[in-house]
Each structure stands twice: as structure tokens, then as C-alpha cells.
XYZ file of C-alpha atoms in Angstrom:
667
model
C -49.763 13.210 50.096
C -48.042 9.906 50.647
C -47.803 9.382 46.863
C -46.233 12.787 46.331
C -43.795 12.127 49.168
C -42.914 8.776 47.545
C -42.307 10.425 44.189
C -40.154 13.085 45.799
C -38.123 10.535 47.685
C -37.794 8.379 44.581
C -36.743 11.357 42.483
C -34.189 12.414 45.053
C -32.753 8.916 45.227
C -32.533 8.627 41.419
C -30.963 12.076 41.175
C -28.396 11.215 43.810
C -27.685 7.884 42.129
C -27.132 9.587 38.769
C -24.891 12.186 40.353
C -22.917 9.453 42.145
C -22.590 7.456 38.914
C -21.439 10.552 37.037
C -18.819 11.261 39.675
C -17.655 7.645 39.602
C -17.392 7.853 35.811
C -15.336 11.023 35.950
C -13.046 9.614 38.619
C -12.525 6.230 36.964
C -8.818 6.066 36.068
C -7.742 5.398 32.507
C -7.295 1.665 32.012
C -3.795 1.198 30.617
C -3.539 -2.602 30.995
C -5.422 -4.647 28.402
C -3.951 -8.146 28.056
C -0.908 -10.281 28.877
C 0.393 -13.483 27.267
C 3.783 -15.133 26.958
C 6.411 -12.391 27.318
C 4.049 -9.707 26.012
C 1.782 -7.167 27.654
C -0.799 -5.106 25.781
C -1.442 -1.555 26.950
C -3.834 1.211 25.968
C -2.624 4.762 25.417
C -4.587 7.929 26.022
C -4.720 10.720 23.434
C -4.833 13.837 25.619
C -5.860 17.135 24.036
C -7.537 15.471 21.070
C -10.795 17.206 21.989
C -8.943 20.554 21.916
C -8.047 20.141 18.239
C -10.079 22.017 15.660
C -12.637 20.084 13.624
C -10.373 20.371 10.577
C -7.449 18.883 12.528
C -9.655 16.030 13.782
C -10.807 15.349 10.230
C -7.196 15.296 9.084
C -6.173 12.882 11.890
C -9.031 10.570 10.941
C -8.153 10.435 7.228
C -4.460 9.941 7.911
C -5.341 7.200 10.385
C -7.305 5.372 7.703
C -4.317 5.706 5.344
C -2.171 4.202 8.110
C -4.363 1.180 8.760
C -4.608 0.138 5.099
C -0.886 -0.725 5.011
C -1.098 -3.455 7.679
C -0.965 -6.408 5.249
C 2.203 -5.050 3.653
C 4.273 -5.501 6.777
C 2.947 -9.011 7.358
C 4.069 -9.976 3.865
C 7.435 -8.230 4.174
C 8.102 -10.163 7.379
C 7.503 -13.494 5.628
C 5.884 -14.728 2.437
C 3.672 -17.202 4.340
C 2.501 -14.803 7.027
C -0.737 -13.700 5.398
C -1.722 -17.300 4.660
C -0.989 -18.333 8.240
C -2.747 -15.349 9.796
C -5.865 -15.789 7.691
C -6.115 -19.530 8.287
C -5.769 -19.014 12.029
C -8.306 -16.181 12.065
C -10.799 -18.272 10.110
C -10.376 -21.164 12.544
C -10.737 -18.832 15.515
C -14.001 -17.416 14.168
C -15.425 -20.758 13.039
C -14.172 -23.197 15.660
C -17.116 -25.620 16.035
C -16.460 -26.972 19.523
C -16.264 -25.804 23.109
C -13.289 -23.471 23.424
C -12.663 -24.429 27.058
C -9.692 -26.711 26.415
C -5.954 -26.275 26.579
C -5.213 -26.758 22.882
C -7.655 -24.041 21.867
C -6.209 -21.770 24.586
C -2.725 -22.440 23.183
C -4.032 -21.725 19.687
C -5.505 -18.404 20.825
C -2.186 -17.413 22.413
C -0.399 -18.308 19.181
C -2.739 -16.148 17.119
C -2.313 -13.230 19.525
C 1.421 -13.656 19.151
C 1.196 -13.645 15.339
C -0.745 -10.378 15.517
C 1.776 -8.823 17.880
C 4.799 -9.755 15.753
C 3.114 -9.114 12.397
C 4.080 -12.645 11.503
C 5.427 -15.876 12.951
C 8.833 -14.602 14.127
C 9.336 -12.874 17.442
C 9.225 -9.114 16.953
C 12.480 -8.599 18.889
C 14.591 -11.772 18.866
C 13.329 -12.571 15.342
C 13.345 -16.314 16.151
C 10.351 -18.308 14.919
C 7.932 -19.139 17.712
C 6.372 -22.577 17.522
C 2.748 -23.438 18.339
C 2.027 -25.180 21.616
C -0.811 -27.094 19.918
C -0.132 -30.028 17.643
C -0.210 -30.040 13.870
C -2.749 -32.873 14.018
C -5.076 -30.764 16.215
C -4.766 -27.845 13.808
C -5.485 -29.942 10.719
C -8.438 -31.688 12.376
C -9.895 -28.464 13.763
C -9.628 -26.717 10.361
C -11.298 -29.687 8.643
C -14.144 -29.734 11.180
C -14.556 -25.936 10.923
C -14.548 -25.966 7.108
C -11.388 -23.811 6.992
C -9.343 -24.221 3.832
C -5.659 -23.345 3.771
C -2.524 -23.852 1.714
C -0.808 -27.014 2.996
C 2.552 -25.273 2.457
C 1.984 -23.354 5.689
C 2.210 -26.495 7.839
C 5.999 -27.021 7.842
C 6.470 -23.258 8.098
C 4.351 -23.218 11.248
C 5.395 -26.491 12.899
C 8.877 -27.504 11.710
C 11.541 -25.670 13.749
C 14.097 -26.147 10.979
C 12.005 -24.313 8.356
C 12.564 -20.537 8.257
C 13.853 -20.432 11.848
C 15.041 -16.807 11.733
C 13.309 -13.763 10.229
C 16.555 -11.779 9.981
C 19.866 -13.367 10.801
C 22.952 -11.483 11.826
C 25.182 -14.517 12.306
C 28.717 -14.163 11.137
C 29.862 -16.220 8.198
C 26.405 -17.114 6.862
C 24.541 -15.843 3.828
C 22.394 -13.079 5.341
C 19.865 -13.170 2.498
C 19.533 -16.906 1.930
C 19.272 -17.623 5.667
C 16.680 -14.990 6.512
C 12.948 -15.755 6.401
C 11.966 -12.170 5.636
C 10.386 -11.493 2.273
C 12.677 -8.657 1.148
C 14.300 -10.937 -1.421
C 12.812 -13.594 -3.675
C 13.331 -17.293 -3.180
C 16.742 -18.451 -4.313
C 18.379 -15.040 -3.923
C 21.803 -14.908 -2.250
C 23.608 -12.146 -0.425
C 26.300 -12.049 -3.097
C 23.718 -11.591 -5.860
C 21.828 -8.877 -3.977
C 24.966 -6.917 -3.086
C 26.192 -7.150 -6.679
C 22.863 -5.739 -7.927
C 22.950 -2.885 -5.399
C 26.574 -2.088 -6.271
C 25.741 -1.983 -9.979
C 22.788 0.374 -9.414
C 24.252 2.576 -6.675
C 23.616 6.281 -7.109
C 26.826 8.197 -6.295
C 25.467 11.639 -7.091
C 25.530 14.433 -4.461
C 21.787 13.954 -3.896
C 21.534 10.163 -4.319
C 18.403 8.116 -4.682
C 17.935 5.413 -2.022
C 18.114 2.506 -4.453
C 16.264 -0.508 -3.111
C 14.223 1.367 -0.498
C 10.864 0.389 -2.000
C 11.455 -2.870 -3.832
C 12.011 -6.581 -3.604
C 14.858 -8.216 -5.511
C 13.936 -11.485 -7.254
C 15.343 -13.764 -9.895
C 13.348 -14.150 -13.086
C 12.896 -17.312 -15.150
C 16.307 -16.787 -16.780
C 17.998 -16.411 -13.392
C 18.590 -12.688 -13.812
C 18.076 -10.432 -10.775
C 15.341 -7.841 -11.217
C 13.410 -5.422 -9.074
C 9.726 -5.593 -8.078
C 8.784 -2.066 -7.049
C 6.299 -1.285 -4.274
C 3.741 0.989 -5.954
C 0.162 1.244 -7.168
C -0.035 -1.276 -9.995
C 3.104 -3.007 -8.725
C 4.011 -5.046 -5.674
C 1.555 -4.305 -2.818
C -0.460 -2.155 -5.226
C -3.849 -3.233 -3.811
C -2.949 -1.842 -0.376
C -1.219 1.238 -1.709
C -4.346 2.149 -3.715
C -6.254 2.345 -0.433
C -3.472 4.334 1.202
C -3.519 6.783 -1.688
C -7.327 7.121 -1.523
C -7.182 8.207 2.107
C -4.224 10.478 1.522
C -6.335 12.242 -1.109
C -9.132 12.557 1.445
C -6.613 14.033 3.902
C -5.699 16.701 1.339
C -9.136 18.257 1.881
C -8.239 18.972 5.503
C -4.541 19.902 5.186
C -3.579 22.731 7.536
C -1.468 24.700 5.039
C 0.120 24.620 1.601
C 3.352 23.020 2.830
C 1.497 20.096 4.354
C -0.536 19.835 1.159
C 2.720 19.531 -0.794
C 3.926 16.778 1.528
C 0.783 14.726 0.977
C 0.805 15.287 -2.788
C 4.455 14.179 -3.053
C 3.725 11.034 -1.042
C 0.731 10.216 -3.243
C 2.874 10.637 -6.359
C 5.608 8.412 -4.904
C 3.141 5.656 -4.025
C 1.625 5.821 -7.506
C 4.921 5.679 -9.391
C 7.572 4.245 -7.080
C 9.864 7.013 -8.339
C 12.627 7.500 -5.749
C 13.238 11.059 -6.892
C 9.711 11.825 -5.740
C 10.528 10.148 -2.435
C 13.446 12.545 -1.977
C 11.158 15.474 -2.789
C 8.583 14.159 -0.300
C 11.228 13.897 2.459
C 12.438 17.446 1.823
C 8.904 18.808 1.837
C 8.156 16.889 5.036
C 11.227 18.306 6.796
C 10.141 21.828 5.816
C 6.641 21.387 7.239
C 7.221 22.956 10.653
C 3.985 24.861 11.186
C 1.412 22.078 11.031
C 0.221 20.751 14.357
C -0.868 17.415 12.887
C 1.913 15.317 11.327
C 2.452 11.754 10.158
C 4.854 9.114 8.940
C 3.537 6.766 6.257
C 5.408 4.369 4.050
C 8.637 2.404 3.634
C 10.860 3.881 6.296
C 13.258 2.027 8.598
C 15.607 -0.615 7.192
C 16.389 -2.717 10.286
C 14.426 -5.761 9.114
C 16.199 -6.091 5.765
C 19.264 -8.275 6.472
C 21.282 -5.921 4.260
C 19.784 -2.771 5.763
C 18.513 -1.275 2.489
C 14.792 -1.906 1.959
C 12.311 -0.054 4.143
C 9.573 -1.724 6.162
C 6.087 -0.276 5.967
C 5.095 1.811 8.966
C 2.840 4.674 9.891
C 2.200 6.932 12.856
C -0.260 9.810 12.972
C 0.369 12.388 15.660
C -0.067 15.968 16.727
C 2.198 18.318 18.591
C 2.157 18.495 22.393
C 2.503 22.255 22.630
C 3.720 22.390 26.229
C 6.179 19.483 26.189
C 7.574 20.547 22.794
C 9.195 23.534 24.470
C 11.577 21.074 26.161
C 12.603 19.379 22.939
C 12.843 22.637 21.055
C 15.181 24.017 23.704
C 17.527 21.122 23.047
C 17.194 21.608 19.312
C 17.870 25.343 19.590
C 21.196 24.477 21.233
C 22.131 21.786 18.718
C 25.193 23.678 17.528
C 26.472 24.011 21.097
C 26.086 20.274 21.639
C 27.886 19.550 18.374
C 30.745 21.947 19.124
C 31.279 20.635 22.645
C 31.050 16.893 21.980
C 34.130 14.789 22.825
C 34.508 13.692 19.161
C 37.353 14.761 16.918
C 36.881 18.162 15.340
C 37.177 16.844 11.784
C 34.122 14.635 12.372
C 31.907 17.489 13.604
C 29.452 19.450 11.516
C 30.568 23.039 11.029
C 26.935 24.056 10.834
C 24.054 22.015 12.217
C 21.063 22.550 9.946
C 17.404 22.467 10.674
C 17.111 20.078 13.601
C 13.380 20.441 14.205
C 12.355 18.898 17.503
C 8.991 18.384 19.090
C 7.139 16.224 21.555
C 4.117 14.556 20.032
C 0.967 12.756 21.016
C 0.497 9.566 19.016
C -3.005 9.303 17.569
C -2.684 6.023 15.627
C 0.022 3.369 15.267
C 0.320 1.095 12.254
C 2.655 -1.224 10.395
C 6.072 -1.528 12.014
C 4.939 0.937 14.696
C 2.161 -1.410 15.896
C 1.569 -3.013 18.303
C 5.181 -2.475 19.495
C 6.389 1.014 18.771
C 9.413 3.306 19.149
C 9.276 6.102 21.713
C 11.269 8.481 19.537
C 11.765 9.052 15.831
C 14.378 10.952 13.837
C 13.780 11.197 10.098
C 14.516 11.270 7.230
C 17.281 8.690 7.137
C 19.166 10.022 4.103
C 22.341 11.730 5.361
C 22.465 14.213 2.507
C 18.954 15.456 3.287
C 19.867 15.794 6.952
C 22.977 17.750 6.047
C 21.301 20.088 3.560
C 17.746 20.404 4.821
C 17.829 19.075 8.378
C 15.658 16.513 10.093
C 12.683 16.133 12.387
C 13.146 14.605 15.795
C 10.191 13.629 17.913
C 9.585 12.146 21.338
C 6.241 10.369 21.790
C 5.083 11.567 25.178
C 1.739 9.785 25.598
C 3.291 6.378 24.901
C 6.038 6.897 27.462
C 3.376 8.044 29.908
C 1.454 4.810 29.301
C 4.596 2.727 29.928
C 5.280 4.566 33.174
C 1.733 4.349 34.449
C 1.442 0.646 33.665
C 4.740 -0.110 35.447
C 3.909 1.542 38.780
C 4.258 -0.812 41.717
C 5.354 -3.830 39.699
C 8.362 -4.602 41.963
C 11.036 -4.268 39.281
C 13.013 -1.461 40.949
C 12.958 -3.221 44.305
C 14.312 -6.411 42.768
C 17.080 -5.059 40.528
C 18.239 -1.695 41.887
C 20.960 -1.951 44.462
C 19.556 0.113 47.346
C 16.952 2.574 48.576
C 19.143 5.529 47.661
C 19.210 4.728 43.960
C 15.537 3.718 44.027
C 14.647 7.084 45.509
C 16.629 9.080 42.966
C 15.124 6.984 40.184
C 11.633 7.548 41.582
C 12.230 11.300 41.506
C 14.066 11.680 38.211
C 13.888 8.415 36.241
C 10.981 9.384 33.983
C 12.448 12.837 33.348
C 15.864 11.387 32.509
C 14.214 8.895 30.186
C 12.413 11.694 28.357
C 15.568 13.807 28.128
C 17.727 10.926 26.949
C 15.206 10.199 24.197
C 15.136 13.882 23.259
C 18.930 14.084 23.116
C 19.155 10.775 21.212
C 16.619 11.871 18.589
C 17.042 15.652 18.486
C 20.817 15.923 18.371
C 22.338 12.439 18.556
C 21.273 11.113 15.162
C 21.819 14.502 13.560
C 25.338 14.959 14.927
C 28.634 14.294 13.193
C 29.457 13.926 9.510
C 30.826 11.361 7.095
C 34.193 11.872 5.516
C 34.320 12.436 1.741
C 33.665 9.230 -0.159
C 32.109 7.395 2.815
C 28.590 6.135 2.133
C 25.694 5.357 4.473
C 26.073 1.606 3.907
C 29.823 1.403 4.586
C 29.313 -0.468 7.882
C 26.983 -2.990 6.205
C 25.188 -5.320 8.617
C 26.623 -3.471 11.646
C 25.397 -0.031 10.574
C 22.175 -0.061 12.598
C 23.883 -1.113 15.844
C 26.669 1.434 15.494
C 24.256 4.247 14.622
C 21.972 3.548 17.565
C 25.001 3.340 19.887
C 26.257 6.675 18.542
C 22.930 8.413 19.227
C 22.561 6.744 22.673
C 26.094 7.766 23.683
C 25.496 11.334 22.568
C 22.441 11.449 24.825
C 24.200 9.788 27.757
C 27.250 12.052 27.566
C 25.133 15.204 27.663
C 22.602 13.945 30.201
C 25.224 14.695 32.868
C 26.277 18.043 31.463
C 25.647 21.158 33.615
C 24.228 22.723 30.451
C 20.975 20.803 31.038
C 20.615 22.350 34.486
C 21.495 25.771 33.045
C 18.751 25.347 30.444
C 16.277 24.331 33.144
C 15.858 20.824 31.713
C 17.093 19.109 34.877
C 16.424 20.430 38.396
C 19.933 19.761 39.749
C 23.309 18.232 38.899
C 22.489 14.941 40.664
C 19.338 14.014 38.726
C 21.226 12.522 35.750
C 22.397 9.655 37.966
C 18.939 8.066 37.630
C 19.418 7.886 33.878
C 22.978 6.552 34.099
C 22.032 3.809 36.529
C 19.009 2.685 34.530
C 20.859 2.630 31.213
C 23.843 0.653 32.503
C 21.736 -1.741 34.584
C 19.628 -2.449 31.518
C 22.553 -2.903 29.154
C 24.540 -5.150 31.509
C 21.736 -7.110 33.140
C 18.006 -6.597 32.905
C 17.539 -6.522 29.125
C 18.770 -10.127 29.104
C 15.255 -11.153 30.099
C 14.398 -10.693 26.425
C 16.894 -13.344 25.296
C 16.263 -17.094 25.342
C 18.889 -19.232 27.130
C 21.781 -20.084 24.850
C 20.932 -17.376 22.289
C 23.037 -14.421 21.187
C 21.768 -10.837 21.036
C 20.813 -9.983 17.472
C 18.398 -7.025 17.571
C 20.214 -3.732 16.808
C 18.935 -1.667 19.752
C 19.695 -4.412 22.271
C 23.148 -4.837 20.786
C 23.690 -1.093 21.044
C 22.781 -1.031 24.735
C 24.981 -3.999 25.654
C 27.848 -2.668 23.538
C 27.873 0.595 25.505
C 27.446 -0.987 28.922
C 29.993 -3.790 28.409
C 32.593 -1.509 26.851
C 32.290 0.898 29.771
C 32.395 -1.980 32.268
C 35.469 -3.536 30.636
C 37.313 -0.196 30.488
C 36.382 0.933 33.987
C 38.980 1.286 36.731
C 36.690 1.261 39.747
C 34.045 3.586 38.300
C 31.442 0.814 38.386
C 31.231 -2.824 39.371
C 28.786 -5.694 39.647
C 28.568 -6.922 43.229
C 26.895 -9.986 44.755
C 24.510 -9.925 47.719
C 22.751 -13.016 48.987
C 23.342 -14.809 45.702
C 22.024 -11.934 43.561
C 24.044 -9.514 41.426
C 23.593 -5.765 41.328
C 25.155 -2.836 39.520
C 27.040 -0.406 41.719
C 28.277 2.915 40.319
C 31.113 4.395 42.381
C 32.111 7.349 40.196
C 29.439 8.871 37.984
C 31.770 11.521 36.579
C 34.197 8.786 35.608
C 31.395 6.915 33.867
C 30.627 10.051 31.883
C 34.285 10.275 30.826
C 34.101 6.690 29.571
C 30.892 7.455 27.656
C 32.781 10.313 25.982
C 35.710 8.109 25.033
C 33.457 5.503 23.488
C 31.417 8.155 21.664
C 34.614 9.539 20.128
C 35.554 6.093 18.802
C 32.076 5.243 17.547
C 31.921 8.581 15.730
C 35.316 7.856 14.157
C 34.135 4.469 12.968
C 30.997 6.041 11.483
C 32.741 9.022 9.872
C 35.499 6.932 8.295
C 33.279 3.974 7.399
C 35.659 1.659 9.261
C 33.863 -1.667 8.732
C 36.606 -3.768 10.365
C 36.485 -1.696 13.572
C 32.685 -1.754 13.614
C 32.660 -5.540 13.209
C 35.202 -5.959 16.002
C 33.327 -3.598 18.311
C 30.000 -5.341 17.786
C 31.356 -8.885 17.993
C 33.422 -8.145 21.103
C 30.832 -6.319 23.193
C 27.346 -6.532 21.709
C 26.546 -10.141 20.883
C 27.496 -12.720 23.516
C 25.591 -13.307 26.749
C 27.077 -14.649 30.006
C 25.016 -17.786 30.739
C 25.224 -17.702 34.543
C 24.096 -14.087 34.906
C 21.498 -14.622 32.199
C 20.020 -17.569 34.090
C 19.871 -15.523 37.297
C 18.141 -12.560 35.617
C 15.525 -14.843 34.052
C 14.798 -16.491 37.409
C 14.498 -13.195 39.285
C 12.307 -11.696 36.581
C 10.052 -14.754 36.553
C 9.309 -14.246 40.234
C 7.801 -10.831 39.406
C 5.440 -12.242 36.759
C 6.205 -9.333 34.404
C 6.160 -9.232 30.625
C 9.392 -7.744 29.207
C 7.759 -6.511 25.971
C 4.927 -4.016 25.699
C 2.620 -3.118 22.827
C -0.592 -1.198 22.335
C -4.132 -1.240 21.103
C -5.233 1.835 19.201
C -8.211 4.006 20.003
C -11.166 3.717 17.644
C -12.068 6.847 15.670
C -15.809 7.243 15.347
C -17.046 9.832 12.892
C -20.370 11.623 12.564
C -21.425 12.636 9.064
C -24.132 14.884 7.702
C -26.604 13.928 4.952
C -24.049 14.832 2.284
C -21.471 12.522 3.877
C -19.233 15.275 5.237
C -17.510 14.595 8.563
C -19.054 16.788 11.243
C -17.367 15.332 14.319
C -14.736 12.771 15.364
C -14.785 11.048 18.751
C -12.411 8.603 20.401
C -13.436 5.265 21.839
C -11.047 3.368 24.151
C -13.096 0.239 24.826
C -11.951 -2.071 22.020
C -9.937 -5.087 23.203
C -6.824 -6.636 21.678
C -8.513 -9.597 19.967
C -11.456 -7.548 18.715
C -9.155 -4.901 17.277
C -7.050 -7.334 15.271
C -10.046 -9.255 13.984
C -11.615 -5.973 12.872
C -8.416 -4.843 11.174
C -8.161 -8.180 9.345
C -11.812 -7.905 8.276
C -11.813 -4.231 7.244
C -8.211 -3.445 6.167
C -6.879 -6.515 4.362
C -6.713 -5.943 0.586
C -3.666 -8.018 -0.371
C -3.905 -11.527 -1.838
C -2.379 -14.442 0.062
C 0.591 -14.578 -2.311
C 2.194 -11.332 -3.548
């Protein structure tokens, strides 16, 4: 009797313990914060609704994710010709270090390696300045020798000498943008004059032009003649592109429809041949694929990192449509013609008919290349203006990444430190996230797709200032309409006061808080940061009491006195930026950027850095990806795909370098 009672009690206790553990497991919040070092914080993003996808859609996501990860080495090499050699030497030392790791030089070495992973090379992902190791060259050489790690001695000055390759991409006025950039978009010895002459000689001026230079590196041969090395299977980066193509072929088996199948086939053909006509056909097919829930970007896409803004960096993002949130973006897209017709720009610069602006909110499923670890929160593609005009574009907002940012930032003290009073903090608490989402939607869905070029004006007319001006144009479009009663009428904002949260945040960031990303004494060089300061400083300089920066107890704050007046100023600047774009007015673009976007006030900069340091926050965020774990049957067919969110930052990058690194050290 006593034994039975003991068993019953034991069973009850175990049952209760299991139930309690299960409840604890269910209630455990998602862990967004992963790691923090230097000015960087690593987050984890959730992939909600993945389990609700069909098995076929999960299989497709998995195959496209594999195709994404195989391009990682390409971006490292594009960012600098020594990056792969440096990364691999550091990884080998990390894995084979023969001594106790509990010392400051090894800790500094680990931070350096984590930084190299984050930036896909040895230059800061945002400022593009080279970051130097905090450990000595002697320590590195000795440690490698003791660990049996062999490396090319040419990497030593690249790593340790501040004068060697100091800038990945330079935007300094009056210097050779090609010769003075450490990026590997041009061969050694190439000059800006030689590259521009080659592009001019090969420019396609047809109505449906090829994007000459998008997928190639310009080099000088033994005779000193400039020639093109094309990114393709069998060409430059062919070893990686073979793997990408293999997994794209696997993805074909799970395509949702014929249109998506055409997209994948066109991309395969482009990667195999490097034929830019096939790239155009791929872009058109991709724009037309509106019915698939799963979608992706894969390949040589954005041109910000090329000092001349022509060659695309390798990036990939696999995603699927957020069906509920997409209704918001689609509502904006459905009214694209209204936004175009009612913009404050000159009539001659407006599109008579806005075509095919397809908008959706997506859930990111994998990030790779130039989308990893740092990533955009919105995308509008393709970039070719003639395709946008004739076939339209796709605009997406990445909801689960913005959600991760917001969740990770809760309670960090930023708003209390930099926002002027409780009133603005309260309105931002209520509407800040919504305004951020809507501004991104407007920027991507209608901003980039708005306006038109005048006859004879080409996409590269603004040269090195094109990226800054284009981002400012899209940002201004979003800001102008964020305050429009139309958004309340459409049910996108709850009232006509909510937009103030977005206005305050944007101007505070452009005038003040984004300066935390700039080192003392440096200019602003990254295009998006230039765009934000350009807008904020222009509005500030042209204001007549609408806004001001006031001082309280030795600290400076933004105060907006007339929100409607600020909107009027946004409209005036948008009209001028659209004119510059439409007319290809390089001189005006240069003057606008140099006057408002580049220089930093040292006193305010110093103050912002000191205040930010007190909060112990990292100004830059990036992500680790989930791990896709597949179950296969005896024939090798995928029968299930599950997500795992436990992999850490170091483990993920070491695994990627072990399992997805097909390129040689020198390409």
C-alpha cells in the first residue's frame, strides 16, 4: 500500500513537473538578442507562419535558401581582393589556437573576426573605413606559427597598415574613385578615367538597354587594354555560381506555378552565360510573378558598393508573403496613380500612367550576401528604369525584421535621452512603429517608382551622387505623403496627428542621432545616411520657425513648432530633387549633396557620441539566420522542413565558411 502510494505520488509529481516545464517552454519569449561587440548588435528574427506553409512551399524555401548561402564568398571577394585570404587565415587560427583563450589579445582577435564576418570583409559595412585589429601583428604571426596556420604574407599590411586600402569605397571629391577604393570591382591599376571610357564606349542606348557592367569586373590585360571578366559559370566566381545554379534547379521541382518556373529558369540561364539580355528577361518575368507566395532575390543587384555605381553586389533574400500585412502595402500600391498625380513635383516630371507597382509585406526566411548580417527593411526592384516604366516593379516591406528591431529596442533608454519631452515620447510610443512601416511602404511602393526621366537622360547621369539623390527622392515622397489626410481616409493611419511621430523621428535622426555612426572628424559617405542628413539639413536651413534645435541643461534637442510647415518644406525639396533626377542635372546634384549631406558639425557630433555612450547601445544591428533542418525519406525526397533558432553568431559563420565556401583565395 505504501509502495503504491509512493508510485502515485511520484507519478503525480513527475506529471506536474512535465506540465510545468511544457508551460514554461510555451511561455518562453523569443530571444531576439544574440551578441554585441564594438558598435554592432546581433539579433535573431522569427519566421512566423512558416509552419502554415504547404510542404511544397517549405521545400521551395529550403532549396532557395541553399542557393542563397552558396553566394557568400562572392560578396567577400567583391568587397576586397584580400578578404577571403584574411577571413580564412583568421578562422583557421580561431579553430586551431593552441593556448588558453582567456587573454586580452585573443579576445581582441575574436572581436576582429566577428567584425570581419559582419562586414563581409575588413572595411566597416556602413562607413566603409578599414577597421584595424586591436591585437599586434607580432601576436598574429606568432599565434599562426604556433597553430600551424599558413597564410599569404601579403595580407599583413592589408590588415595592419592603416595607409593600405583605407577605404572600401571612397566618395571624396577630386580623387580617383576607382584607384582610391579598396573594393574589388576593378582590377589593380585601373583608373576612373579608364573605366568610364570603357563604359561610355560600350553603353547600350537602345530603348530596352542592357545594364552593361552589372555582372563583371573591369581589368587591364598584359598589353594594358581594358577588358571585362564576366561573373558566370565558367567565368569569374564560377565555382560559387555552379552551386547556386544546382540549388536553383532543385527549386524548380517545387515551383508554385509556371511563371515562377520561368523566373528560375531565366536566372539559371543568366548565371550560366552571363548574357545581360537574359538578365532583362529574368527581371521582367520576376516582376510578372504576382501569384506565388514564396519569392526571392538572388544575384548581382544593388550598385551602391561600386564607386561608379554600375556593378551589382551579390545578395539574396528568400521570403514569403505576409497575407494580412500585405493588404496595407497593396492599398498604397492600388492608389499609386493618385499619389503620382497629387505629388508637389512639376507635371512634366510625373508619369502619365503608373504601371504595375506590385506591393507586399514579406516575411524574410533567409538572408545572404549583401543582405546579411545587416539587411535592408524594404526593397524595390528591378533597378532598370525602362523595366519599371514598361512592366512595373515589386516593392516589399520586410515585416519580421522590423518587428525584431522594435522588440530588441524596447526599454533601451534611447527615446528618453534624445526626444524632447513626454508628449513626443508618448506619440512616438503609440504611432512610431506604424509610421516607420508606412514610411517604408511609401518609400518602396510609390517613391522609387514615381516620376520619370526626360528624353535623353540616362540612369547614370548623376554619377557618384545618383544613389544619394535617389534615396532622398524616395524618402521625401514617403515623408510628404505620411502627413496626407489620404492615409487616414484609407484607414492606414488612425488620425491626422499620428504622422508627427514619423516626422519627429526622421528629422531627429537626420540632424542628430545618426551621427553616432560616424567617427570623429569623418564626413558622411554612405548614401542612405547622406540622404537623411540632406533632407533634414535642407529643411532646417530653409525653415522660418517651423523647427529648431534648442539647448536644455547642456544637451540639444529637436523641437518642431509647425508640422504642416515642415510638410510644405518636404514638398519643396521633393520638387527640386525630382527636377534634378528628371533632367539629369549633375551640377545641381553635386551642389545639393556637398552642401547638405556630407559635413558634420564637430561640437554636436561630440555631444551625441557622449550621450549615446552613456546608454551602452550599439548603433548597428544585424542578424543570424534560422537553420533549416530537413527530413528525407529513403529515396532522398524532402518530407519535412523545420526551423531551428538556437545557432549562435560564431557557430553560424564558422559553419557557413566550412559548408558554403567554394571560391579559391584569389579570383
